[in-house]
Structure formats: C-alpha cells, structure tokens
DNA sequence: CCCCCCCC
C-alpha cells in the first residue's frame, strides 16, 4: 500500500480515492514543492476534517477520555441495533453501538448518523476486524469511542487477537461495569411486566448462571429478556458488558443486562457443580441446596393469601446422613407430593431457610427453587 | 426500573 492510500484509508470513504489523489496533487503544487506527497496528503486529510492521520495506533487498554482522538485496530465482538432520534433542529439522528476488542481489552464504540448506517446496512458484523479512528470520551459505562462524520471505521485484513477479560462469578462485586462472564444456564424465570416511572411498560426476567466458582442471578431488562428464547437449561452462555448491582431485597449482588449488554450462547466449556449442604448445617435466612431422600409426606392444601389470590402448599420431609428437615413446597412444586414416595432420592436446589412451624427450621421451595427427583 | 420467602 502506498502512503497516499494509507492516509486515504483513514478518511472512512468521505470522498473517493481519485478525488483525494487529485486534491493531494493540487496541494503539492500549491505548496510549490515545499512539502512531500505524504505531508500533502495529511494536509488534505486535515482540510477534510480528519486531523489525526499521523497519530500512532494505540491499544484499547490505553484509551481514556483525556487522549481525545484515537486510532486503533480491533475486532467486533458484538453489534447493537441502530436507534433513530429527533434532534432539536428537527433532523433525524441515528446512533448505533459496537463492542470491539483487541489483545488488551474491549471498548464500546458509538457510531453516529452515516457511520451508524454501516451497522444498519449490515456492513459490520461480529468477527470483522476494523481500523478505527474516533474520539474517546466518558460514556455510560466507562470510556467509549465516538465515531462521527470525521471518524473512521474500515475493515482491515489484519487478524486481531482478542482478549475479553472474562470474570469468574466469585469475583463479581457491586458496582462493577463492563462485566464479561460465561456460565452454565441453571434456571430461567418467567418474564414479568411492570409499569415504568414514565408510564411505559417494562419487561424484566431473570436467569441463574453458574461457573466453577459459584452462581449468580442475572436480571434482563426489556428486549434483553428475548435473548433467552433460544436457550435451554445446561447451555453455556456468555454475558458481554453487564454490570453488577446489589439487589435491594435479597442483598445479593446480581448482574444486570440492559441496553448495552449482550447475552448469548457460546461454545466455551464451563464447569458447574452444585454445592449441597448437609442438613445439620442449615441455619435460618440463607439459600441452600440439599440432597437426600424423602422421609415424610404431608397433604396438598390450597389457601388464600391476604391479597385474595389462592396458592397451594404441601409439606414433605427430606433426610440425609446428618439430619432431617421439613420442606414447604409452594405453588406448582406442591403437586410433587403426589408423585413422591418415602425413600425417593431427591435434590432441592436453592430453597430458602427460615424458622417455621413450632420454630423449627424449614426450607421454602418457591419459584426460584429447582427440585430433581433422582 | 422488578420479584418480595407465602400454609398449618
């Protein structure tokens, strides 16, 4: 590639290469031979608003808002939908986002208007390697790079090695952003709808994922709940660009996936093994999984809640080598009592412990509990 | 931004 083409490629196609070369020749003449062709090309680029053709190419980990204009190469790891919005001057703006990564990390790109069209028209896909020139600023979840009219995003033949800093579940803390994590899909909740503060209807759903270090609840907002449609239990999934918040009710840290996050299936291998607690070790106020055999069966009962709705409950007992405990089965779980026999091997996963009837400790198996009859 | 551990 000659040096004029090299500089031309940083212009993102704002003019044709022929026109660019013509302008470079004119510039050389204009300068009466005072500058070489490369310098002339850079001056023309500058005239066209691209000011940083001479700047060095940097790595993603070194990008921060203080640098301003940045040039780098990266591989596209996720593509988000383009949204249109109304500008104050009455024109319609377009904005789209990409997550890109190199061997030092990942960063979010925001593409505006005609650059956003590259996403909309399907010209940019996951796995594409890109030359990027834009400007870094502080965004919604850390530094992001904006690519507007004079920004550049071109495919390149270079193959870029990617390292997505992947966290282990046990390392996730309240307040973290840009979380990438993989796990086994352990549970998928029903989708709930709710009224947002602005009056519109929101949707929310949860999944539970686990890796070799633990498990964590994931909350999916609005259209992100649809990501689970193609998934089934035991699939390995990955989360890109999630953020962590402590749940006000449970006081447990959860991963949230909003507009900028991705949840998808992956081929990665993830090990998950459920951790079963000996019945004798159970104390009130925690979530537990136990493994044992049925040692008592109660009756199925319907009851009315204070709010007028009805629900079902049944009680069973489960024993292991260390003790025996009562389990309250709520809702659909209650029907299990008719399928169980004494000595049936059983696993009760994620049931909540509390002091129950006669102040004896018991487990509540509610809608977040999974029960496996072995 | 939601769920909210409920029975006898």
Tab-separated table of C-alpha atoms (C1' of nucleotides) in Angstrom:
chain	number	residue	atom	x	y	z
A	1	UNK	CA	0.000	0.000	0.000
A	2	UNK	CA	1.481	3.399	-0.864
A	3	UNK	CA	1.464	6.171	1.680
A	4	UNK	CA	-1.310	8.140	-0.006
A	5	UNK	CA	-3.634	5.138	0.061
A	6	UNK	CA	-2.628	4.552	3.672
A	7	UNK	CA	-3.759	8.049	4.585
A	8	UNK	CA	-6.800	7.854	2.331
A	9	UNK	CA	-7.937	4.746	4.216
A	10	UNK	CA	-8.181	6.769	7.382
A	11	UNK	CA	-10.828	9.005	5.841
A	12	UNK	CA	-13.634	6.482	6.083
A	13	UNK	CA	-14.736	6.985	2.490
A	14	UNK	CA	-15.819	10.609	2.840
A	15	UNK	CA	-14.525	11.238	-0.693
A	16	UNK	CA	-13.379	8.921	-3.463
A	17	UNK	CA	-9.729	7.925	-3.620
A	18	UNK	CA	-9.391	9.546	-7.079
A	19	UNK	CA	-10.685	12.855	-5.765
A	20	UNK	CA	-8.374	12.562	-2.803
A	21	UNK	CA	-5.341	11.986	-5.042
A	22	UNK	CA	-6.339	14.965	-7.179
A	23	UNK	CA	-6.518	17.172	-4.107
A	24	UNK	CA	-3.118	15.891	-2.969
A	25	UNK	CA	-1.580	16.834	-6.331
A	26	UNK	CA	-3.157	20.275	-6.071
A	27	UNK	CA	-1.762	20.643	-2.576
A	28	UNK	CA	1.740	19.718	-3.704
A	29	UNK	CA	1.537	22.380	-6.406
A	30	UNK	CA	0.072	24.910	-4.036
A	31	UNK	CA	2.991	24.350	-1.681
A	32	UNK	CA	5.399	24.916	-4.587
A	33	UNK	CA	7.330	21.779	-3.794
A	34	UNK	CA	7.821	22.770	-0.160
A	35	UNK	CA	6.316	19.544	1.096
A	36	UNK	CA	6.455	15.891	0.128
A	37	UNK	CA	3.482	13.896	-1.086
A	38	UNK	CA	2.820	12.277	2.298
A	39	UNK	CA	2.708	15.612	4.091
A	40	UNK	CA	0.439	16.986	1.386
A	41	UNK	CA	-1.887	14.012	1.853
A	42	UNK	CA	-2.013	14.656	5.569
A	43	UNK	CA	-2.782	18.316	4.965
A	44	UNK	CA	-5.620	17.397	2.616
A	45	UNK	CA	-6.963	14.975	5.196
A	46	UNK	CA	-6.771	17.770	7.729
A	47	UNK	CA	-8.690	20.074	5.368
A	48	UNK	CA	-11.365	17.394	5.220
A	49	UNK	CA	-11.639	17.372	8.998
A	50	UNK	CA	-9.573	14.277	9.721
A	51	UNK	CA	-6.918	15.673	11.964
A	52	UNK	CA	-5.144	12.666	13.284
A	53	UNK	CA	-3.782	10.710	10.319
A	54	UNK	CA	-0.256	10.947	11.714
A	55	UNK	CA	-1.196	9.721	15.121
A	56	UNK	CA	0.101	6.399	16.288
A	57	UNK	CA	-2.085	3.354	16.640
A	58	UNK	CA	-2.771	2.525	20.268
A	59	UNK	CA	-4.144	-0.399	22.247
A	60	UNK	CA	-7.576	-0.438	23.813
A	61	UNK	CA	-6.261	-0.581	27.370
A	62	UNK	CA	-4.528	2.776	26.785
A	63	UNK	CA	-7.652	4.576	25.579
A	64	UNK	CA	-9.034	7.115	28.026
A	65	UNK	CA	-11.077	10.318	27.738
A	66	UNK	CA	-8.019	12.558	28.225
A	67	UNK	CA	-6.454	11.368	24.956
A	68	UNK	CA	-9.271	12.627	22.752
A	69	UNK	CA	-8.681	11.397	19.212
A	70	UNK	CA	-7.539	7.800	18.992
A	71	UNK	CA	-6.527	5.399	16.226
A	72	UNK	CA	-6.634	1.695	16.869
A	73	UNK	CA	-7.464	-1.656	15.349
A	74	UNK	CA	-9.932	-4.057	16.936
A	75	UNK	CA	-12.258	-6.954	16.281
A	76	UNK	CA	-16.030	-6.562	16.535
A	77	UNK	CA	-17.387	-8.727	19.372
A	78	UNK	CA	-20.982	-7.503	19.398
A	79	UNK	CA	-23.281	-5.381	17.298
A	80	UNK	CA	-26.240	-3.475	18.724
A	81	UNK	CA	-29.323	-2.182	16.990
A	82	UNK	CA	-29.285	1.295	15.498
A	83	UNK	CA	-31.735	3.755	17.025
A	84	UNK	CA	-33.141	6.897	15.468
A	85	UNK	CA	-33.870	10.045	17.424
A	86	UNK	CA	-35.095	13.564	16.802
A	87	UNK	CA	-32.609	16.380	17.043
A	88	UNK	CA	-33.605	19.776	18.373
A	89	UNK	CA	-33.144	21.224	14.877
A	90	UNK	CA	-35.801	18.848	13.556
A	91	UNK	CA	-33.454	16.462	11.742
A	92	UNK	CA	-33.383	12.777	12.487
A	93	UNK	CA	-30.214	11.424	14.037
A	94	UNK	CA	-29.035	7.851	14.101
A	95	UNK	CA	-26.862	6.183	16.666
A	96	UNK	CA	-25.537	2.647	16.920
A	97	UNK	CA	-23.105	0.805	19.100
A	98	UNK	CA	-20.467	-1.871	18.739
A	99	UNK	CA	-18.289	-3.638	21.239
A	100	UNK	CA	-14.795	-4.177	19.886
A	101	UNK	CA	-11.771	-5.840	21.427
A	102	UNK	CA	-8.052	-6.303	20.884
A	103	UNK	CA	-5.470	-8.305	22.801
A	104	UNK	CA	-5.568	-5.824	25.703
A	105	UNK	CA	-9.289	-5.429	26.360
A	106	UNK	CA	-12.601	-4.289	24.959
A	107	UNK	CA	-14.325	-0.934	24.438
A	108	UNK	CA	-17.676	0.378	23.266
A	109	UNK	CA	-17.964	2.370	20.056
A	110	UNK	CA	-20.755	4.830	19.371
A	111	UNK	CA	-21.397	5.432	15.676
A	112	UNK	CA	-23.409	8.444	14.557
A	113	UNK	CA	-25.561	9.075	11.509
A	114	UNK	CA	-23.926	7.832	8.276
A	115	UNK	CA	-21.452	5.797	10.309
A	116	UNK	CA	-24.390	4.188	12.112
A	117	UNK	CA	-25.745	3.226	8.687
A	118	UNK	CA	-22.771	0.875	8.334
A	119	UNK	CA	-24.318	-1.143	11.161
A	120	UNK	CA	-27.863	-0.728	9.917
A	121	UNK	CA	-26.959	-1.939	6.432
A	122	UNK	CA	-25.187	-4.984	7.793
A	123	UNK	CA	-21.732	-3.823	6.657
A	124	UNK	CA	-20.285	-4.526	10.072
A	125	UNK	CA	-20.578	-7.966	11.611
A	126	UNK	CA	-19.288	-9.798	14.636
A	127	UNK	CA	-15.789	-11.083	13.872
A	128	UNK	CA	-14.865	-8.256	11.465
A	129	UNK	CA	-11.504	-6.592	12.091
A	130	UNK	CA	-11.607	-2.832	11.857
A	131	UNK	CA	-9.330	0.188	11.655
A	132	UNK	CA	-10.896	2.781	13.866
A	133	UNK	CA	-10.365	6.472	14.338
A	134	UNK	CA	-12.608	8.359	16.680
A	135	UNK	CA	-12.586	10.296	19.860
A	136	UNK	CA	-12.607	8.906	23.353
A	137	UNK	CA	-14.961	10.231	25.984
A	138	UNK	CA	-16.508	9.186	29.222
A	139	UNK	CA	-19.643	7.193	28.483
A	140	UNK	CA	-22.419	5.338	30.170
A	141	UNK	CA	-20.247	2.523	31.469
A	142	UNK	CA	-16.669	3.697	31.204
A	143	UNK	CA	-14.699	5.109	28.315
A	144	UNK	CA	-16.221	4.827	24.858
A	145	UNK	CA	-15.083	5.931	21.424
A	146	UNK	CA	-17.361	8.106	19.300
A	147	UNK	CA	-17.244	7.897	15.536
A	148	UNK	CA	-18.999	10.715	13.783
A	149	UNK	CA	-18.747	12.377	10.406
A	150	UNK	CA	-14.942	12.596	10.516
A	151	UNK	CA	-14.376	9.388	12.368
A	152	UNK	CA	-13.206	6.306	10.564
A	153	UNK	CA	-14.228	2.712	10.758
A	154	UNK	CA	-12.935	0.484	7.954
A	155	UNK	CA	-12.490	-3.234	7.675
A	156	UNK	CA	-8.880	-4.366	7.613
A	157	UNK	CA	-7.194	-7.590	6.560
A	158	UNK	CA	-5.232	-7.766	9.777
A	159	UNK	CA	-6.363	-10.543	12.023
A	160	UNK	CA	-6.701	-9.248	15.527
A	161	UNK	CA	-6.175	-11.406	18.557
A	162	UNK	CA	-8.901	-10.755	21.106
A	163	UNK	CA	-8.793	-10.955	24.826
A	164	UNK	CA	-12.114	-10.393	26.550
A	165	UNK	CA	-11.344	-10.003	30.220
A	166	UNK	CA	-13.615	-12.669	31.459
A	167	UNK	CA	-14.522	-12.634	35.114
A	168	UNK	CA	-15.271	-15.542	37.377
A	169	UNK	CA	-18.601	-15.343	39.149
A	170	UNK	CA	-16.992	-15.213	42.608
A	171	UNK	CA	-15.068	-12.072	41.577
A	172	UNK	CA	-18.151	-10.037	40.712
A	173	UNK	CA	-18.747	-7.142	43.101
A	174	UNK	CA	-21.373	-4.455	43.492
A	175	UNK	CA	-20.780	-1.500	41.163
A	176	UNK	CA	-18.639	-3.293	38.581
A	177	UNK	CA	-19.279	-2.384	34.930
A	178	UNK	CA	-18.255	-3.933	31.629
A	179	UNK	CA	-18.588	-7.444	33.006
A	180	UNK	CA	-17.887	-10.322	30.662
A	181	UNK	CA	-18.631	-13.697	32.150
A	182	UNK	CA	-19.523	-17.194	30.984
A	183	UNK	CA	-21.599	-19.740	32.818
A	184	UNK	CA	-23.925	-22.700	32.676
A	185	UNK	CA	-27.585	-21.783	32.444
A	186	UNK	CA	-29.173	-23.152	35.625
A	187	UNK	CA	-32.603	-21.526	35.646
A	188	UNK	CA	-34.813	-19.269	33.515
A	189	UNK	CA	-37.593	-17.286	35.170
A	190	UNK	CA	-40.907	-16.236	33.730
A	191	UNK	CA	-40.935	-12.777	32.188
A	192	UNK	CA	-42.756	-10.141	34.239
A	193	UNK	CA	-44.158	-6.850	33.018
A	194	UNK	CA	-44.266	-3.718	35.094
A	195	UNK	CA	-45.053	-0.034	34.849
A	196	UNK	CA	-42.019	2.218	34.475
A	197	UNK	CA	-41.808	5.621	36.113
A	198	UNK	CA	-42.515	7.268	32.765
A	199	UNK	CA	-45.706	5.237	32.474
A	200	UNK	CA	-44.480	2.887	29.744
A	201	UNK	CA	-44.492	-0.845	30.169
A	202	UNK	CA	-41.247	-2.593	31.056
A	203	UNK	CA	-40.337	-6.238	30.927
A	204	UNK	CA	-37.948	-7.999	33.257
A	205	UNK	CA	-36.718	-11.551	33.549
A	206	UNK	CA	-34.025	-13.455	35.345
A	207	UNK	CA	-31.676	-16.286	34.708
A	208	UNK	CA	-29.325	-18.048	37.056
A	209	UNK	CA	-25.851	-18.958	35.847
A	210	UNK	CA	-23.014	-20.888	37.465
A	211	UNK	CA	-19.314	-21.486	36.875
A	212	UNK	CA	-16.684	-23.367	38.877
A	213	UNK	CA	-16.552	-20.516	41.423
A	214	UNK	CA	-20.249	-20.082	42.196
A	215	UNK	CA	-23.581	-18.960	40.838
A	216	UNK	CA	-25.215	-15.592	40.317
A	217	UNK	CA	-28.614	-14.234	39.385
A	218	UNK	CA	-28.801	-12.206	36.180
A	219	UNK	CA	-31.517	-9.634	35.519
A	220	UNK	CA	-32.523	-8.939	31.924
A	221	UNK	CA	-34.372	-5.753	31.050
A	222	UNK	CA	-36.880	-5.136	28.280
A	223	UNK	CA	-35.919	-6.632	24.898
A	224	UNK	CA	-32.981	-8.421	26.514
A	225	UNK	CA	-35.413	-10.923	28.031
A	226	UNK	CA	-35.904	-12.239	24.488
A	227	UNK	CA	-32.277	-13.427	24.443
A	228	UNK	CA	-33.344	-16.457	26.453
A	229	UNK	CA	-35.866	-17.651	23.859
A	230	UNK	CA	-33.298	-19.802	22.047
A	231	UNK	CA	-31.715	-21.084	25.238
A	232	UNK	CA	-32.303	-24.135	27.360
A	233	UNK	CA	-31.056	-25.262	30.728
A	234	UNK	CA	-27.463	-26.505	30.761
A	235	UNK	CA	-26.485	-24.387	27.747
A	236	UNK	CA	-23.272	-22.454	28.202
A	237	UNK	CA	-23.934	-18.759	27.834
A	238	UNK	CA	-21.820	-15.634	27.873
A	239	UNK	CA	-22.590	-12.170	29.057
A	240	UNK	CA	-20.841	-9.202	27.497
A	241	UNK	CA	-20.922	-5.763	29.025
A	242	UNK	CA	-23.126	-6.486	32.007
A	243	UNK	CA	-22.944	-4.506	35.230
A	244	UNK	CA	-23.308	-5.581	38.835
A	245	UNK	CA	-25.665	-4.185	41.447
A	246	UNK	CA	-26.743	-5.330	44.870
A	247	UNK	CA	-30.396	-6.368	44.882
A	248	UNK	CA	-32.248	-4.296	47.481
A	249	UNK	CA	-34.413	-7.154	48.547
A	250	UNK	CA	-32.011	-10.070	48.695
A	251	UNK	CA	-28.865	-8.046	49.406
A	252	UNK	CA	-27.167	-10.305	46.866
A	253	UNK	CA	-25.057	-8.986	44.007
A	254	UNK	CA	-26.668	-9.597	40.617
A	255	UNK	CA	-25.583	-8.980	37.052
A	256	UNK	CA	-27.822	-6.615	35.120
A	257	UNK	CA	-28.128	-6.674	31.352
A	258	UNK	CA	-29.581	-3.507	29.906
A	259	UNK	CA	-29.352	-1.749	26.560
A	260	UNK	CA	-25.615	-2.166	26.209
A	261	UNK	CA	-25.313	-5.755	27.323
A	262	UNK	CA	-25.382	-8.996	25.408
A	263	UNK	CA	-26.487	-12.448	26.460
A	264	UNK	CA	-25.826	-15.270	24.039
A	265	UNK	CA	-24.913	-18.926	23.710
A	266	UNK	CA	-21.258	-19.845	23.433
A	267	UNK	CA	-19.224	-22.957	22.753
A	268	UNK	CA	-16.970	-22.369	25.738
A	269	UNK	CA	-16.661	-25.149	28.283
A	270	UNK	CA	-17.843	-24.180	31.740
A	271	UNK	CA	-17.792	-26.469	34.727
A	272	UNK	CA	-20.543	-26.132	37.286
A	273	UNK	CA	-21.190	-28.353	40.240
A	274	UNK	CA	-23.971	-27.726	42.726
A	275	UNK	CA	-22.802	-27.378	46.303
A	276	UNK	CA	-25.040	-29.402	48.626
A	277	UNK	CA	-25.172	-28.519	52.308
A	278	UNK	CA	-25.523	-31.211	54.992
A	279	UNK	CA	-28.971	-30.764	56.543
A	280	UNK	CA	-27.451	-30.415	60.023
A	281	UNK	CA	-25.511	-27.301	58.909
A	282	UNK	CA	-28.554	-25.287	57.798
A	283	UNK	CA	-29.180	-22.015	59.634
A	284	UNK	CA	-32.106	-19.607	59.040
A	285	UNK	CA	-32.032	-16.814	56.494
A	286	UNK	CA	-29.951	-18.363	53.715
A	287	UNK	CA	-30.461	-20.113	50.426
A	288	UNK	CA	-29.414	-23.768	50.356
A	289	UNK	CA	-29.292	-26.836	48.174
A	290	UNK	CA	-29.725	-30.218	49.787
A	291	UNK	CA	-29.540	-33.811	48.602
A	292	UNK	CA	-31.246	-36.654	50.423
A	293	UNK	CA	-34.247	-38.905	50.364
A	294	UNK	CA	-37.886	-38.309	51.147
A	295	UNK	CA	-38.679	-39.249	54.750
A	296	UNK	CA	-42.144	-37.800	55.210
A	297	UNK	CA	-45.120	-36.719	53.088
A	298	UNK	CA	-47.899	-34.291	54.013
A	299	UNK	CA	-51.139	-33.235	52.355
A	300	UNK	CA	-51.655	-30.870	49.437
A	301	UNK	CA	-53.563	-27.775	50.576
A	302	UNK	CA	-54.980	-24.704	48.915
A	303	UNK	CA	-55.063	-21.450	50.814
A	304	UNK	CA	-55.986	-17.801	50.267
A	305	UNK	CA	-53.370	-15.108	50.526
A	306	UNK	CA	-54.089	-11.733	52.150
A	307	UNK	CA	-54.341	-10.170	48.694
A	308	UNK	CA	-57.163	-12.552	47.759
A	309	UNK	CA	-55.152	-14.792	45.435
A	310	UNK	CA	-55.022	-18.509	46.091
A	311	UNK	CA	-51.959	-20.696	46.237
A	312	UNK	CA	-51.065	-24.295	47.008
A	313	UNK	CA	-48.678	-25.724	49.529
A	314	UNK	CA	-47.596	-29.158	50.642
A	315	UNK	CA	-45.008	-30.240	53.142
A	316	UNK	CA	-42.509	-33.051	52.867
A	317	UNK	CA	-39.514	-34.137	54.902
A	318	UNK	CA	-36.097	-34.908	53.495
A	319	UNK	CA	-33.293	-36.719	55.316
A	320	UNK	CA	-29.589	-37.094	54.663
A	321	UNK	CA	-26.765	-38.635	56.743
A	322	UNK	CA	-26.767	-35.645	59.071
A	323	UNK	CA	-30.402	-34.856	59.785
A	324	UNK	CA	-33.999	-34.388	58.683
A	325	UNK	CA	-35.759	-31.189	57.622
A	326	UNK	CA	-39.237	-30.081	56.643
A	327	UNK	CA	-39.665	-28.599	53.175
A	328	UNK	CA	-42.630	-26.394	52.285
A	329	UNK	CA	-43.394	-26.812	48.568
A	330	UNK	CA	-45.152	-23.730	47.174
A	331	UNK	CA	-47.170	-23.265	44.022
A	332	UNK	CA	-46.615	-25.889	41.343
A	333	UNK	CA	-43.971	-27.574	43.465
A	334	UNK	CA	-46.760	-28.521	45.891
A	335	UNK	CA	-48.170	-31.003	43.347
A	336	UNK	CA	-44.977	-33.059	43.634
A	337	UNK	CA	-46.183	-34.511	46.899
A	338	UNK	CA	-48.434	-36.882	44.954
A	339	UNK	CA	-45.511	-38.194	42.878
A	340	UNK	CA	-43.145	-38.852	45.747
A	341	UNK	CA	-42.735	-41.947	47.871
A	342	UNK	CA	-40.847	-42.474	51.085
A	343	UNK	CA	-37.150	-43.057	50.294
A	344	UNK	CA	-37.327	-41.339	46.866
A	345	UNK	CA	-33.880	-39.769	46.298
A	346	UNK	CA	-34.322	-36.012	45.810
A	347	UNK	CA	-32.361	-32.808	45.288
A	348	UNK	CA	-33.779	-29.475	46.401
A	349	UNK	CA	-31.785	-26.634	44.888
A	350	UNK	CA	-31.892	-23.013	46.071
A	351	UNK	CA	-34.504	-23.215	48.800
A	352	UNK	CA	-34.731	-20.548	51.472
A	353	UNK	CA	-34.299	-21.462	55.149
A	354	UNK	CA	-36.295	-19.940	57.980
A	355	UNK	CA	-37.742	-20.712	61.361
A	356	UNK	CA	-41.136	-22.224	60.576
A	357	UNK	CA	-43.921	-24.037	62.374
A	358	UNK	CA	-43.021	-24.684	66.073
A	359	UNK	CA	-39.891	-22.587	65.480
A	360	UNK	CA	-38.273	-25.499	63.752
A	361	UNK	CA	-36.007	-24.653	60.858
A	362	UNK	CA	-37.516	-25.459	57.476
A	363	UNK	CA	-36.849	-24.836	53.814
A	364	UNK	CA	-39.197	-22.951	51.497
A	365	UNK	CA	-39.222	-24.232	47.944
A	366	UNK	CA	-40.642	-21.331	45.927
A	367	UNK	CA	-40.471	-20.265	42.307
A	368	UNK	CA	-36.699	-19.916	42.375
A	369	UNK	CA	-36.215	-23.434	43.683
A	370	UNK	CA	-35.484	-26.405	41.429
A	371	UNK	CA	-36.368	-29.899	42.544
A	372	UNK	CA	-34.906	-33.009	40.969
A	373	UNK	CA	-36.282	-36.441	41.659
A	374	UNK	CA	-33.457	-38.883	41.061
B	1	DC	C1'	-36.656	0.151	36.849
B	2	DC	C1'	-38.928	-5.908	39.212
B	3	DC	C1'	-39.536	-10.095	42.179
B	4	DC	C1'	-40.550	-9.839	47.789
B	5	DC	C1'	-39.750	-16.366	51.130
B	6	DC	C1'	-46.481	-17.019	51.461
B	7	DC	C1'	-49.823	-22.662	54.890
B	8	DC	C1'	-50.697	-25.380	59.451
